[in-house]
Coordinates of C-alpha atoms and ligand atoms in Angstrom, one line a residue:
X1 CA 0.2 -0.1 0.2
X2 CA 1.2 3.3 -0.9
X3 CA 1.6 5.9 2.5
X4 CA 0.1 8.8 0.4
X5 CA -3.2 6.7 0.4
X6 CA -3.9 6.6 3.7
X7 CA -7.4 5.2 4.8
X8 CA -8.2 8.3 6.1
X9 CA -8.1 10.7 3.5
X10 CA -10.6 8.1 1.4
X11 CA -12.8 8.4 4.5
X12 CA -12.8 11.8 4.4
X13 CA -13.7 11.8 0.7
X14 CA -16.2 9.8 0.6
X15 CA -17.6 11.5 4.1
X16 CA -17.7 14.3 1.4
X17 CA -21.0 15.0 -0.9
X18 CA -21.5 11.8 -3.4
X19 CA -19.2 11.7 -6.7
X20 CA -21.8 10.5 -9.5
X21 CA -20.8 7.7 -11.7
X22 CA -21.1 7.2 -15.1
X23 CA -24.1 5.0 -16.0
X24 CA -27.7 5.1 -14.4
X25 CA -28.3 3.9 -10.9
X26 CA -25.0 4.7 -9.7
X27 CA -25.3 7.4 -6.9
X28 CA -21.9 6.3 -5.5
X29 CA -19.1 7.6 -3.7
X30 CA -15.3 7.7 -5.2
X31 CA -12.2 8.4 -4.2
X32 CA -8.3 8.1 -5.7
X33 CA -5.7 5.7 -4.4
X34 CA -2.9 7.0 -5.8
X35 CA -0.8 6.7 -9.2
X36 CA -4.0 7.0 -11.2
X37 CA -6.1 4.4 -9.6
X38 CA -9.7 5.1 -8.3
X39 CA -12.4 3.6 -5.9
X40 CA -15.8 3.9 -6.3
X41 CA -18.6 2.3 -4.3
X42 CA -22.3 2.6 -6.2
X43 CA -23.1 3.1 -2.2
X44 CA -21.2 3.1 1.0
X45 CA -24.2 3.0 3.2
X46 CA -26.0 -0.4 2.0
X47 CA -29.0 -1.8 3.5
X48 CA -28.4 -5.1 4.8
X49 CA -29.5 -7.5 2.0
X50 CA -28.1 -5.2 -0.8
X51 CA -26.0 -5.5 -3.4
X52 CA -22.9 -3.1 -3.7
X53 CA -20.9 -2.7 -7.7
X54 CA -17.1 -2.1 -6.4
X55 CA -15.3 0.0 -9.2
X56 CA -11.9 0.1 -10.0
X57 CA -10.6 2.2 -12.7
X58 CA -7.3 2.9 -13.5
X59 CA -5.3 5.0 -15.7
X60 CA -3.8 2.3 -17.3
X61 CA -4.1 -1.3 -17.8
X62 CA -3.2 -3.2 -14.3
X63 CA -1.5 -6.1 -13.9
X64 CA -3.1 -7.3 -10.7
X65 CA -6.0 -6.2 -8.0
X66 CA -6.8 -8.0 -5.0
X67 CA -9.9 -6.7 -3.2
X68 CA -11.3 -8.4 -0.3
X69 CA -14.4 -7.3 2.2
X70 CA -14.5 -8.4 5.9
X71 CA -12.1 -11.0 5.1
X72 CA -13.5 -11.8 2.0
X73 CA -12.1 -11.8 -1.7
X74 CA -14.2 -9.9 -4.1
X75 CA -14.1 -11.2 -7.9
X76 CA -13.7 -8.8 -10.8
X77 CA -14.2 -8.5 -14.6
X78 CA -13.0 -5.9 -16.9
X79 CA -15.1 -4.1 -19.2
X80 CA -13.9 -3.4 -22.4
X81 CA -15.5 0.0 -22.5
X82 CA -14.6 2.0 -20.6
X83 CA -11.2 0.6 -20.8
X84 CA -9.7 -0.1 -17.4
X85 CA -12.6 -0.6 -15.6
X86 CA -12.3 -3.3 -13.2
X87 CA -15.8 -4.2 -11.4
X88 CA -16.8 -6.6 -8.7
X89 CA -20.1 -7.5 -6.9
X90 CA -19.9 -7.2 -3.4
X91 CA -23.2 -8.3 -1.3
X92 CA -24.6 -7.6 2.0
X93 CA -26.2 -10.9 3.8
X94 CA -29.5 -10.3 5.3
X95 CA -28.5 -10.6 8.8
X96 CA -25.5 -9.0 8.5
X97 CA -25.0 -6.6 11.9
X98 CA -25.7 -3.1 10.7
X99 CA -22.3 -1.2 11.5
X100 CA -18.7 -1.1 9.6
X101 CA -17.9 -3.0 7.0
X102 CA -14.0 -2.4 5.5
X103 CA -13.0 -3.3 1.8
X104 CA -9.5 -3.3 1.1
X105 CA -8.1 -2.6 -2.4
X106 CA -4.6 -3.5 -3.4
X107 CA -3.7 -3.1 -7.4
X108 CA -0.3 -3.7 -9.6
X109 CA 0.7 -1.5 -12.2
X110 CA 2.6 -2.7 -15.2
X111 CA 5.7 -0.4 -13.8
X112 CA 5.6 -2.4 -10.7
X113 CA 4.1 0.6 -8.7
X114 CA 1.4 -0.7 -5.7
X115 CA -1.2 1.4 -5.4
X116 CA -4.3 0.6 -3.1
X117 CA -6.4 2.0 -0.8
X118 CA -9.1 1.2 2.1
X119 CA -12.9 2.2 2.2
X120 CA -15.4 1.6 5.8
X121 CA -18.8 0.5 4.1
X122 CA -21.8 0.9 6.8
X123 CA -24.3 -1.2 6.6
X124 CA -27.5 0.3 7.3
X125 CA -30.5 -1.8 9.0
X126 CA -32.9 -3.4 6.3
X127 CA -36.0 -1.9 8.4
X128 CA -37.6 -5.4 7.3
X129 CA -41.0 -5.9 8.8
X130 CA -41.7 -8.8 11.2
X131 CA -44.7 -11.3 10.2
X132 CA -46.5 -12.9 13.3
X133 CA -47.9 -15.9 12.6
X134 CA -50.0 -18.9 15.3
X135 CA -50.2 -21.7 12.8
X136 CA -51.2 -25.5 13.8
X137 CA -48.2 -27.2 15.6
X138 CA -48.6 -29.8 12.4
X139 CA -47.5 -27.2 9.8
X140 CA -44.6 -25.6 11.8
X141 CA -42.9 -28.4 13.5
X142 CA -42.1 -30.8 10.9
X143 CA -41.8 -35.2 11.1
X144 CA -38.6 -36.2 11.5
X145 CA -38.4 -37.7 8.1
X146 CA -38.9 -34.6 6.6
X147 CA -36.8 -32.6 8.5
X148 CA -34.0 -35.0 7.7
X149 CA -34.8 -34.2 4.5
X150 CA -34.9 -30.4 4.3
X151 CA -31.5 -30.4 6.3
X152 CA -29.8 -32.5 3.9
X153 CA -31.3 -30.2 1.2
X154 CA -29.8 -27.1 2.6
X155 CA -26.8 -28.6 3.2
X156 CA -26.7 -29.2 -0.3
X157 CA -27.3 -25.6 -1.6
X158 CA -25.0 -24.1 1.2
X159 CA -22.4 -26.5 -0.7
X160 CA -23.5 -25.3 -4.1
X161 CA -23.7 -21.6 -3.1
X162 CA -19.6 -21.7 -1.6
X163 CA -18.6 -22.5 -5.1
X164 CA -17.3 -19.5 -7.2
X165 CA -16.9 -20.5 -10.9
X166 CA -13.6 -18.5 -12.3
X167 CA -15.7 -18.0 -15.5
X168 CA -18.3 -14.9 -15.6
X169 CA -21.2 -16.1 -17.9
X170 CA -23.2 -13.0 -17.6
X171 CA -23.2 -10.2 -20.2
X172 CA -24.6 -7.0 -20.2
X173 CA -27.8 -6.3 -17.8
X174 CA -30.5 -8.2 -15.5
X175 CA -34.0 -8.8 -16.1
X176 CA -36.9 -10.0 -13.7
X177 CA -37.7 -13.3 -14.6
X178 CA -41.4 -13.2 -14.6
X179 CA -43.5 -10.4 -17.6
X180 CA -45.8 -8.1 -16.2
X181 CA -46.1 -9.1 -12.5
X182 CA -44.9 -7.2 -9.3
X183 CA -42.7 -8.1 -7.0
X184 CA -44.5 -8.7 -3.2
X185 CA -41.7 -6.6 -1.4
X186 CA -41.5 -9.5 1.1
X187 CA -37.8 -9.9 1.1
X188 CA -36.1 -9.8 4.4
X189 CA -39.3 -10.2 6.0
X190 CA -38.6 -11.6 9.5
X191 CA -41.2 -14.5 10.4
X192 CA -41.8 -15.9 14.0
X193 CA -44.4 -19.0 13.7
X194 CA -46.1 -19.6 16.9
X195 CA -43.0 -17.8 19.0
X196 CA -40.2 -19.5 17.5
X197 CA -38.4 -17.5 15.2
X198 CA -37.4 -18.6 11.6
X199 CA -35.2 -17.7 9.1
X200 CA -35.8 -14.5 7.1
X201 CA -37.3 -14.5 3.8
X202 CA -34.6 -14.8 1.7
X203 CA -36.1 -14.0 -2.3
X204 CA -38.6 -11.9 -3.4
X205 CA -42.5 -13.1 -4.3
X206 CA -43.9 -12.8 -7.5
X207 CA -47.7 -14.5 -7.1
X208 CA -49.3 -14.6 -10.4
X209 CA -51.3 -17.4 -12.3
X210 CA -49.9 -21.3 -12.6
X211 CA -48.4 -21.6 -15.6
X212 CA -47.1 -18.3 -16.1
X213 CA -43.5 -18.3 -18.0
X214 CA -40.5 -18.1 -15.6
X215 CA -37.4 -17.3 -17.2
X216 CA -33.4 -16.7 -16.8
X217 CA -32.6 -13.6 -15.1
X218 CA -29.3 -13.6 -17.4
X219 CA -26.9 -16.2 -18.8
X220 CA -25.9 -19.1 -16.7
X221 CA -25.4 -22.4 -16.0
X222 CA -28.2 -24.9 -15.1
X223 CA -26.3 -26.4 -11.6
X224 CA -29.8 -27.4 -10.2
X225 CA -33.3 -28.5 -11.4
X226 CA -35.2 -31.0 -9.6
X227 CA -38.1 -30.9 -6.5
X228 CA -36.8 -29.7 -3.2
X229 CA -39.0 -29.8 0.1
X230 CA -39.6 -26.3 1.0
X231 CA -39.2 -25.2 -2.7
X232 CA -40.9 -27.5 -4.4
X233 CA -39.9 -27.8 -8.1
X234 CA -37.0 -25.8 -7.9
X235 CA -33.9 -24.5 -10.6
X236 CA -30.9 -22.9 -9.2
X237 CA -28.3 -20.9 -11.7
X238 CA -24.7 -20.5 -11.6
X239 CA -23.5 -16.7 -13.7
X240 CA -20.0 -17.3 -12.5
X241 CA -17.8 -14.9 -9.7
X242 CA -20.1 -16.7 -6.7
X243 CA -23.3 -15.2 -8.2
X244 CA -26.3 -17.8 -8.4
X245 CA -29.7 -17.0 -8.8
X246 CA -32.8 -19.4 -7.5
X247 CA -36.1 -20.3 -8.9
X248 CA -38.8 -22.2 -6.8
X249 CA -42.1 -23.5 -6.7
X250 CA -42.3 -23.8 -10.0
X251 CA -45.4 -26.3 -10.9
X252 CA -43.0 -27.4 -13.9
X253 CA -39.4 -27.4 -14.9
X254 CA -38.0 -26.8 -19.0
X255 CA -33.9 -27.1 -17.9
X256 CA -31.9 -30.0 -17.4
X257 CA -28.7 -29.7 -14.8
X258 CA -25.7 -28.8 -16.8
X259 CA -26.9 -26.6 -19.2
X260 CA -25.9 -23.2 -20.1
X261 CA -29.0 -21.2 -20.8
X262 CA -29.4 -17.5 -22.1
X263 CA -30.9 -14.8 -20.3
X264 CA -34.8 -14.9 -21.4
X265 CA -34.8 -18.8 -21.7
X266 CA -37.8 -20.3 -20.3
X267 CA -36.5 -22.5 -17.1
X268 CA -40.1 -23.5 -15.7
X269 CA -43.4 -22.6 -15.0
X270 CA -44.7 -20.2 -12.2
X271 CA -46.8 -22.9 -9.4
X272 CA -47.8 -24.3 -6.0
X273 CA -45.2 -26.9 -5.7
X274 CA -43.3 -27.5 -1.9
X275 CA -44.2 -25.4 1.2
X276 CA -46.5 -22.6 0.1
X277 CA -50.4 -21.4 0.4
X278 CA -50.6 -20.0 -3.3
X279 CA -49.2 -19.8 -6.6
X280 CA -46.1 -17.9 -6.8
X281 CA -42.2 -18.0 -8.0
X282 CA -40.0 -16.9 -5.1
X283 CA -36.6 -15.8 -6.7
X284 CA -33.8 -15.1 -4.9
X285 CA -30.4 -14.5 -5.2
X286 CA -26.5 -15.3 -4.1
X287 CA -23.5 -13.1 -3.9
X288 CA -20.3 -15.3 -2.4
X289 CA -23.3 -17.2 0.3
X290 CA -24.6 -13.4 0.9
X291 CA -28.3 -13.7 1.0
X292 CA -29.3 -10.4 -1.1
X293 CA -32.2 -9.1 -3.0
X294 CA -32.4 -10.0 -6.4
X295 CA -34.1 -6.6 -7.5
X296 CA -30.6 -5.2 -7.2
X297 CA -29.4 -7.0 -10.0
X298 CA -31.8 -5.3 -12.4
X299 CA -31.4 -2.0 -10.5
X300 CA -27.3 -2.0 -10.5
X301 CA -26.4 -4.2 -13.6
X302 CA -28.6 -2.7 -16.2
X303 CA -28.0 -2.7 -19.9
Ligands
ZN1 ZN1 -40.9 -16.9 -0.8

């Protein structure tokens, strides 16, 4: 790290009024790191469960770039245009405690210089609604067999989401998986069933008539396409660089594991399979295991 690029200086810059980034939706913050290198964040006060676009822009091509947020490596991709712009996504898990999230960036220039800088992202309370429900015990307490199955599947999904495919499969903007349907806005909702706290709602629901086409939000590889206990008929896409999207409660599945699908490819039909009260799509996103609002993909990575 270059000493002239201390983190106090950057924090002072970040505290000043934000600099607008080129491109839509990126009203962010920026700061110099020395040697013509600049660090830009789409937000330095992201709420729990949101995505942050981290941009590093160099005056010349970089021969190496490393960044870490809370000890976790960020995975950059390089844009053809503008030149020397590198971007990565940072996911703030929906249950991460509000407070400071340190970010460190280190680059290497062709000439051997190694500029770098640090920023402190301030995670805000997501202000998620709390839902208290009283249900007959049999709906809340699973049989030993169902519990065993649900736990096995949860473990499998955890392992799947922990894998980082090094190749970025997506290009361009993300789209919503169902056309002309409003999201329920229930991402992150905390649930208490019969006074027992349950996992918060990790996705966005799109209620709609059974049979409505559900399409891929972007290009990706099908890494799961089968029936699961909680989410019924489920498709998971691996978009690369640690990013996954999840489509649950489908009436039917139209793709097979291993296939690379394009943005807009039919994945299946909206349905009510799994543990649901009515037909809807449960759409979720994971970024390096963090549970983030999938709608941020559409807002932050437009065409
Ligand atoms: Zn849901």
